[in-house]
Amino acid sequence: MKNQKITRKITQGMYVLTTDGGGCIVDAVSRVGGSDQPLIAVAIAKNNHTNALLEKAQRFALSVLGQDVNPDLIQTFGFKSSRDIDKLAACQTEEIEGVKIIKDSVGYLILDKVDAIENETHTLFIGRMIEGDLFQPDARPLTYAEYQERKDDLVKTSTEQGKTAWVCTACGYVYYGDEVPDDYRCPLCGLGKEFFKKKES
């Protein structure tokens, strides 16, 4: 493959997916059905803790991030694990239909899980929208391409002094060691060694 960065040109938005027990940043979201209660599909990496939460949950939410998103939301839901912290306690939320949504967002969708399709690295969860609303009707959503362009401003990756650090260029996860193992996969986004860049001290 010549250049995997071409995938960053696929038009998609940035969302916070929340469910019972936690949540994470997602970008692979698509409307796959019509009607007043459309079907919405979202892909979650299998090694992401939110994947395990969604396996047990029957309902989840998507909060649409705007172009003026608070970088703290990106840090909390993108670079930390619900195994370690209560992400939902770190920001303002509102409970709707039994699921917490992010108040600092363009709006939200509440979905009942109806199916899950597995592939090698991700699970495609499909939900039927039962509720949704706009908080900021005139706000422009943040796209994945815009996020990549602004990532240095939105993501401030800090590393431990005196250690060799390798930073995942997709999600910001930091691996410590002289070299990244050939078979290593980022525990947050699932990408391989080729996506890690050595951070100069």
Short mmCIF file of N, CA and C in Angstrom, two decimals, residues 61-185:
data_model
loop_
_atom_site.label_atom_id
_atom_site.label_comp_id
_atom_site.label_asym_id
_atom_site.label_seq_id
_atom_site.Cartn_x
_atom_site.Cartn_y
_atom_site.Cartn_z
N ALA A 61 -25.37 6.25 22.84
CA ALA A 61 -25.62 7.59 22.30
C ALA A 61 -24.42 8.06 21.51
N LEU A 62 -24.69 8.96 20.56
CA LEU A 62 -23.64 9.64 19.81
C LEU A 62 -23.84 11.13 19.98
N SER A 63 -22.82 11.82 20.51
CA SER A 63 -22.84 13.27 20.62
C SER A 63 -21.95 13.83 19.52
N VAL A 64 -22.49 14.73 18.71
CA VAL A 64 -21.78 15.27 17.56
C VAL A 64 -20.86 16.41 18.01
N LEU A 65 -19.56 16.28 17.73
CA LEU A 65 -18.61 17.31 18.13
C LEU A 65 -18.57 18.44 17.11
N GLY A 66 -18.48 19.68 17.60
CA GLY A 66 -18.44 20.84 16.74
C GLY A 66 -17.01 21.30 16.49
N GLN A 67 -16.86 22.25 15.58
CA GLN A 67 -15.53 22.76 15.24
C GLN A 67 -14.87 23.49 16.41
N ASP A 68 -15.69 23.96 17.36
CA ASP A 68 -15.14 24.64 18.53
C ASP A 68 -15.03 23.71 19.74
N VAL A 69 -14.86 22.42 19.47
CA VAL A 69 -14.80 21.42 20.54
C VAL A 69 -13.71 21.76 21.56
N ASN A 70 -14.02 21.52 22.82
CA ASN A 70 -13.05 21.70 23.90
C ASN A 70 -12.00 20.59 23.79
N PRO A 71 -10.71 20.94 23.67
CA PRO A 71 -9.66 19.91 23.57
C PRO A 71 -9.67 18.90 24.72
N ASP A 72 -10.19 19.31 25.88
CA ASP A 72 -10.26 18.38 27.01
C ASP A 72 -11.16 17.19 26.71
N LEU A 73 -12.22 17.41 25.90
CA LEU A 73 -13.08 16.29 25.51
C LEU A 73 -12.33 15.29 24.65
N ILE A 74 -11.51 15.81 23.72
CA ILE A 74 -10.70 14.94 22.87
C ILE A 74 -9.72 14.14 23.73
N GLN A 75 -9.08 14.81 24.66
CA GLN A 75 -8.11 14.14 25.54
C GLN A 75 -8.79 13.05 26.36
N THR A 76 -9.93 13.39 26.98
CA THR A 76 -10.59 12.45 27.88
C THR A 76 -11.14 11.24 27.15
N PHE A 77 -11.90 11.47 26.09
CA PHE A 77 -12.58 10.36 25.42
C PHE A 77 -11.72 9.72 24.32
N GLY A 78 -10.65 10.41 23.88
CA GLY A 78 -9.82 9.86 22.83
C GLY A 78 -8.57 9.15 23.30
N PHE A 79 -7.98 9.60 24.42
CA PHE A 79 -6.67 9.10 24.81
C PHE A 79 -6.62 8.46 26.19
N LYS A 80 -7.78 8.26 26.80
CA LYS A 80 -7.84 7.60 28.10
C LYS A 80 -8.84 6.46 28.01
N SER A 81 -8.70 5.50 28.90
CA SER A 81 -9.56 4.33 28.87
C SER A 81 -10.57 4.35 30.00
N SER A 82 -11.79 3.90 29.70
CA SER A 82 -12.83 3.80 30.73
C SER A 82 -12.48 2.73 31.76
N ARG A 83 -11.49 1.90 31.46
CA ARG A 83 -11.01 0.95 32.47
C ARG A 83 -10.37 1.68 33.64
N ASP A 84 -9.78 2.85 33.33
CA ASP A 84 -8.96 3.55 34.32
C ASP A 84 -9.64 4.73 34.98
N ILE A 85 -10.52 5.43 34.26
CA ILE A 85 -11.16 6.62 34.81
C ILE A 85 -12.64 6.64 34.46
N ASP A 86 -13.39 7.44 35.22
CA ASP A 86 -14.80 7.68 34.91
C ASP A 86 -14.85 8.87 33.97
N LYS A 87 -14.86 8.61 32.68
CA LYS A 87 -14.84 9.69 31.69
C LYS A 87 -16.07 10.59 31.81
N LEU A 88 -17.20 10.00 32.11
CA LEU A 88 -18.44 10.76 32.14
C LEU A 88 -18.49 11.73 33.32
N ALA A 89 -17.64 11.50 34.32
CA ALA A 89 -17.58 12.42 35.46
C ALA A 89 -16.68 13.61 35.17
N ALA A 90 -15.94 13.53 34.06
CA ALA A 90 -14.96 14.57 33.74
C ALA A 90 -15.53 15.67 32.85
N CYS A 91 -16.83 15.59 32.51
CA CYS A 91 -17.42 16.61 31.65
C CYS A 91 -18.90 16.76 32.00
N GLN A 92 -19.54 17.77 31.44
CA GLN A 92 -20.96 17.99 31.69
C GLN A 92 -21.79 17.06 30.81
N THR A 93 -22.66 16.31 31.44
CA THR A 93 -23.51 15.37 30.72
C THR A 93 -24.98 15.59 31.09
N GLU A 94 -25.85 15.00 30.31
CA GLU A 94 -27.28 14.99 30.60
C GLU A 94 -27.80 13.60 30.27
N GLU A 95 -28.62 13.05 31.15
CA GLU A 95 -29.15 11.71 30.90
C GLU A 95 -30.46 11.80 30.12
N ILE A 96 -30.49 11.10 28.99
CA ILE A 96 -31.67 11.07 28.13
C ILE A 96 -31.93 9.62 27.74
N GLU A 97 -33.15 9.15 27.98
CA GLU A 97 -33.53 7.76 27.67
C GLU A 97 -32.55 6.76 28.31
N GLY A 98 -32.05 7.11 29.50
CA GLY A 98 -31.19 6.19 30.24
C GLY A 98 -29.73 6.20 29.84
N VAL A 99 -29.34 7.11 28.92
CA VAL A 99 -27.94 7.19 28.46
C VAL A 99 -27.45 8.62 28.64
N LYS A 100 -26.22 8.78 29.08
CA LYS A 100 -25.64 10.11 29.23
C LYS A 100 -25.09 10.61 27.90
N ILE A 101 -25.41 11.86 27.59
CA ILE A 101 -24.89 12.50 26.38
C ILE A 101 -24.03 13.69 26.79
N ILE A 102 -23.19 14.16 25.87
CA ILE A 102 -22.28 15.27 26.13
C ILE A 102 -23.01 16.59 25.84
N LYS A 103 -23.10 17.46 26.84
CA LYS A 103 -23.82 18.72 26.66
C LYS A 103 -23.06 19.68 25.74
N ASP A 104 -21.72 19.64 25.80
CA ASP A 104 -20.91 20.51 24.96
C ASP A 104 -20.75 19.87 23.58
N SER A 105 -21.84 19.85 22.83
CA SER A 105 -21.85 19.21 21.51
C SER A 105 -22.87 19.90 20.62
N VAL A 106 -22.83 19.58 19.34
CA VAL A 106 -23.79 20.13 18.39
C VAL A 106 -25.18 19.55 18.66
N GLY A 107 -25.23 18.30 19.06
CA GLY A 107 -26.48 17.60 19.34
C GLY A 107 -26.19 16.14 19.58
N TYR A 108 -27.25 15.33 19.67
CA TYR A 108 -27.07 13.93 20.06
C TYR A 108 -28.08 13.03 19.36
N LEU A 109 -27.74 11.74 19.33
CA LEU A 109 -28.64 10.69 18.87
C LEU A 109 -28.64 9.60 19.94
N ILE A 110 -29.81 9.09 20.28
CA ILE A 110 -29.94 7.95 21.19
C ILE A 110 -30.34 6.74 20.34
N LEU A 111 -29.63 5.62 20.53
CA LEU A 111 -29.87 4.46 19.66
C LEU A 111 -30.05 3.18 20.47
N ASP A 112 -31.00 2.37 20.03
CA ASP A 112 -31.16 1.01 20.55
C ASP A 112 -30.35 0.06 19.68
N LYS A 113 -29.48 -0.71 20.28
CA LYS A 113 -28.65 -1.65 19.52
C LYS A 113 -29.51 -2.76 18.92
N VAL A 114 -29.34 -2.98 17.60
CA VAL A 114 -30.13 -4.01 16.93
C VAL A 114 -29.27 -5.10 16.30
N ASP A 115 -27.96 -4.83 16.12
CA ASP A 115 -27.12 -5.84 15.49
C ASP A 115 -25.65 -5.50 15.73
N ALA A 116 -24.80 -6.49 15.53
CA ALA A 116 -23.35 -6.29 15.63
C ALA A 116 -22.68 -7.22 14.62
N ILE A 117 -21.79 -6.66 13.80
CA ILE A 117 -21.10 -7.42 12.75
C ILE A 117 -19.60 -7.36 13.01
N GLU A 118 -18.95 -8.51 13.05
CA GLU A 118 -17.53 -8.58 13.38
C GLU A 118 -16.67 -8.62 12.12
N ASN A 119 -15.51 -7.93 12.18
CA ASN A 119 -14.46 -8.17 11.19
C ASN A 119 -13.15 -8.39 11.93
N GLU A 120 -12.01 -8.33 11.25
CA GLU A 120 -10.75 -8.68 11.90
C GLU A 120 -10.40 -7.77 13.06
N THR A 121 -10.64 -6.48 12.94
CA THR A 121 -10.18 -5.52 13.94
C THR A 121 -11.29 -4.75 14.64
N HIS A 122 -12.48 -4.66 14.03
CA HIS A 122 -13.55 -3.83 14.56
C HIS A 122 -14.87 -4.59 14.64
N THR A 123 -15.76 -4.06 15.46
CA THR A 123 -17.15 -4.51 15.47
C THR A 123 -18.00 -3.36 14.94
N LEU A 124 -18.88 -3.67 13.99
CA LEU A 124 -19.80 -2.68 13.46
C LEU A 124 -21.12 -2.82 14.23
N PHE A 125 -21.36 -1.89 15.14
CA PHE A 125 -22.59 -1.88 15.91
C PHE A 125 -23.64 -1.07 15.16
N ILE A 126 -24.83 -1.63 15.05
CA ILE A 126 -25.92 -0.96 14.35
C ILE A 126 -27.03 -0.67 15.35
N GLY A 127 -27.46 0.58 15.38
CA GLY A 127 -28.51 0.98 16.30
C GLY A 127 -29.65 1.69 15.58
N ARG A 128 -30.83 1.59 16.17
CA ARG A 128 -32.00 2.30 15.64
C ARG A 128 -32.23 3.56 16.46
N MET A 129 -32.25 4.71 15.79
CA MET A 129 -32.40 5.97 16.50
C MET A 129 -33.80 6.10 17.10
N ILE A 130 -33.85 6.34 18.41
CA ILE A 130 -35.14 6.49 19.08
C ILE A 130 -35.36 7.92 19.57
N GLU A 131 -34.29 8.71 19.60
CA GLU A 131 -34.37 10.09 20.08
C GLU A 131 -33.18 10.86 19.54
N GLY A 132 -33.34 12.15 19.39
CA GLY A 132 -32.24 12.99 18.92
C GLY A 132 -32.64 14.44 18.95
N ASP A 133 -31.66 15.31 19.12
CA ASP A 133 -31.97 16.74 19.15
C ASP A 133 -30.70 17.54 18.87
N LEU A 134 -30.89 18.82 18.56
CA LEU A 134 -29.79 19.75 18.31
C LEU A 134 -29.66 20.72 19.48
N PHE A 135 -28.44 20.86 19.99
CA PHE A 135 -28.16 21.88 21.00
C PHE A 135 -27.76 23.19 20.32
N GLN A 136 -27.00 23.07 19.23
CA GLN A 136 -26.47 24.23 18.51
C GLN A 136 -26.83 24.07 17.02
N PRO A 137 -28.02 24.45 16.63
CA PRO A 137 -28.49 24.21 15.25
C PRO A 137 -27.60 24.83 14.17
N ASP A 138 -26.94 25.94 14.48
CA ASP A 138 -26.14 26.63 13.47
C ASP A 138 -24.66 26.25 13.51
N ALA A 139 -24.27 25.40 14.46
CA ALA A 139 -22.86 25.03 14.60
C ALA A 139 -22.45 24.05 13.50
N ARG A 140 -21.20 24.16 13.06
CA ARG A 140 -20.67 23.24 12.06
C ARG A 140 -19.98 22.06 12.74
N PRO A 141 -20.32 20.83 12.35
CA PRO A 141 -19.66 19.67 12.94
C PRO A 141 -18.18 19.62 12.57
N LEU A 142 -17.39 19.05 13.45
CA LEU A 142 -15.97 18.82 13.18
C LEU A 142 -15.83 17.57 12.33
N THR A 143 -15.16 17.68 11.18
CA THR A 143 -14.93 16.50 10.35
C THR A 143 -13.61 15.84 10.73
N TYR A 144 -13.47 14.58 10.32
CA TYR A 144 -12.23 13.84 10.59
C TYR A 144 -11.04 14.51 9.91
N ALA A 145 -11.24 15.00 8.68
CA ALA A 145 -10.16 15.66 7.95
C ALA A 145 -9.71 16.93 8.68
N GLU A 146 -10.69 17.70 9.18
CA GLU A 146 -10.35 18.92 9.92
C GLU A 146 -9.64 18.59 11.22
N TYR A 147 -10.09 17.52 11.87
CA TYR A 147 -9.43 17.08 13.10
C TYR A 147 -7.96 16.77 12.84
N GLN A 148 -7.69 16.06 11.74
CA GLN A 148 -6.30 15.71 11.42
C GLN A 148 -5.47 16.97 11.17
N GLU A 149 -6.07 17.96 10.52
CA GLU A 149 -5.35 19.20 10.23
C GLU A 149 -5.07 20.00 11.50
N ARG A 150 -5.97 19.92 12.48
CA ARG A 150 -5.85 20.72 13.70
C ARG A 150 -5.36 19.91 14.90
N LYS A 151 -4.95 18.67 14.66
CA LYS A 151 -4.65 17.76 15.76
C LYS A 151 -3.59 18.29 16.71
N ASP A 152 -2.58 18.99 16.19
CA ASP A 152 -1.53 19.52 17.06
C ASP A 152 -2.08 20.53 18.06
N ASP A 153 -3.13 21.25 17.67
CA ASP A 153 -3.75 22.21 18.59
C ASP A 153 -4.72 21.53 19.55
N LEU A 154 -5.41 20.49 19.06
CA LEU A 154 -6.42 19.82 19.87
C LEU A 154 -5.81 18.78 20.81
N VAL A 155 -4.65 18.26 20.44
CA VAL A 155 -4.03 17.18 21.21
C VAL A 155 -2.65 17.60 21.65
N LYS A 156 -2.46 17.70 22.93
CA LYS A 156 -1.16 18.01 23.48
C LYS A 156 -0.64 16.75 24.17
N THR A 157 0.20 15.99 23.46
CA THR A 157 0.71 14.74 24.00
C THR A 157 1.91 15.01 24.90
N SER A 158 1.81 14.58 26.15
CA SER A 158 2.92 14.73 27.09
C SER A 158 3.56 13.37 27.33
N THR A 159 4.89 13.36 27.48
CA THR A 159 5.61 12.11 27.70
C THR A 159 6.47 12.24 28.96
N GLU A 160 6.86 11.08 29.48
CA GLU A 160 7.66 11.06 30.70
C GLU A 160 9.11 11.40 30.40
N GLN A 161 9.68 12.27 31.22
CA GLN A 161 11.05 12.71 31.04
C GLN A 161 12.02 11.54 31.16
N GLY A 162 13.00 11.50 30.27
CA GLY A 162 14.05 10.49 30.37
C GLY A 162 13.72 9.16 29.74
N LYS A 163 12.55 9.02 29.12
CA LYS A 163 12.16 7.77 28.48
C LYS A 163 12.01 7.97 26.98
N THR A 164 12.35 6.93 26.21
CA THR A 164 12.15 6.99 24.76
C THR A 164 10.67 6.78 24.47
N ALA A 165 10.05 7.76 23.82
CA ALA A 165 8.61 7.73 23.59
C ALA A 165 8.29 7.66 22.11
N TRP A 166 7.32 6.81 21.77
CA TRP A 166 6.79 6.70 20.41
C TRP A 166 5.32 7.04 20.47
N VAL A 167 4.89 8.01 19.65
CA VAL A 167 3.51 8.50 19.70
C VAL A 167 2.74 8.02 18.48
N CYS A 168 1.55 7.44 18.72
CA CYS A 168 0.68 7.03 17.62
C CYS A 168 0.17 8.27 16.90
N THR A 169 0.44 8.37 15.62
CA THR A 169 0.05 9.56 14.86
C THR A 169 -1.45 9.62 14.59
N ALA A 170 -2.15 8.52 14.85
CA ALA A 170 -3.60 8.52 14.63
C ALA A 170 -4.35 8.97 15.87
N CYS A 171 -3.95 8.47 17.04
CA CYS A 171 -4.74 8.77 18.24
C CYS A 171 -3.97 9.41 19.38
N GLY A 172 -2.62 9.42 19.31
CA GLY A 172 -1.84 10.07 20.35
C GLY A 172 -1.36 9.17 21.47
N TYR A 173 -1.66 7.87 21.41
CA TYR A 173 -1.19 6.96 22.46
C TYR A 173 0.33 6.91 22.48
N VAL A 174 0.92 6.83 23.67
CA VAL A 174 2.38 6.84 23.81
C VAL A 174 2.88 5.46 24.21
N TYR A 175 3.83 4.94 23.42
CA TYR A 175 4.52 3.68 23.74
C TYR A 175 5.94 4.01 24.18
N TYR A 176 6.39 3.42 25.29
CA TYR A 176 7.73 3.66 25.79
C TYR A 176 8.62 2.44 25.52
N GLY A 177 9.78 2.70 24.95
CA GLY A 177 10.73 1.64 24.64
C GLY A 177 11.70 2.10 23.58
N ASP A 178 12.81 1.39 23.44
CA ASP A 178 13.81 1.78 22.45
C ASP A 178 13.26 1.68 21.03
N GLU A 179 12.45 0.66 20.77
CA GLU A 179 11.82 0.46 19.47
C GLU A 179 10.41 -0.07 19.67
N VAL A 180 9.52 0.21 18.72
CA VAL A 180 8.17 -0.37 18.75
C VAL A 180 8.26 -1.76 18.13
N PRO A 181 7.80 -2.82 18.83
CA PRO A 181 7.85 -4.17 18.26
C PRO A 181 7.12 -4.26 16.93
N ASP A 182 7.61 -5.11 16.04
CA ASP A 182 7.04 -5.24 14.70
C ASP A 182 5.56 -5.63 14.72
N ASP A 183 5.17 -6.45 15.69
CA ASP A 183 3.78 -6.92 15.75
C ASP A 183 2.91 -6.11 16.71
N TYR A 184 3.41 -4.95 17.14
CA TYR A 184 2.69 -4.15 18.12
C TYR A 184 1.46 -3.49 17.50
N ARG A 185 0.38 -3.45 18.28
CA ARG A 185 -0.85 -2.77 17.88
C ARG A 185 -1.22 -1.76 18.96
#
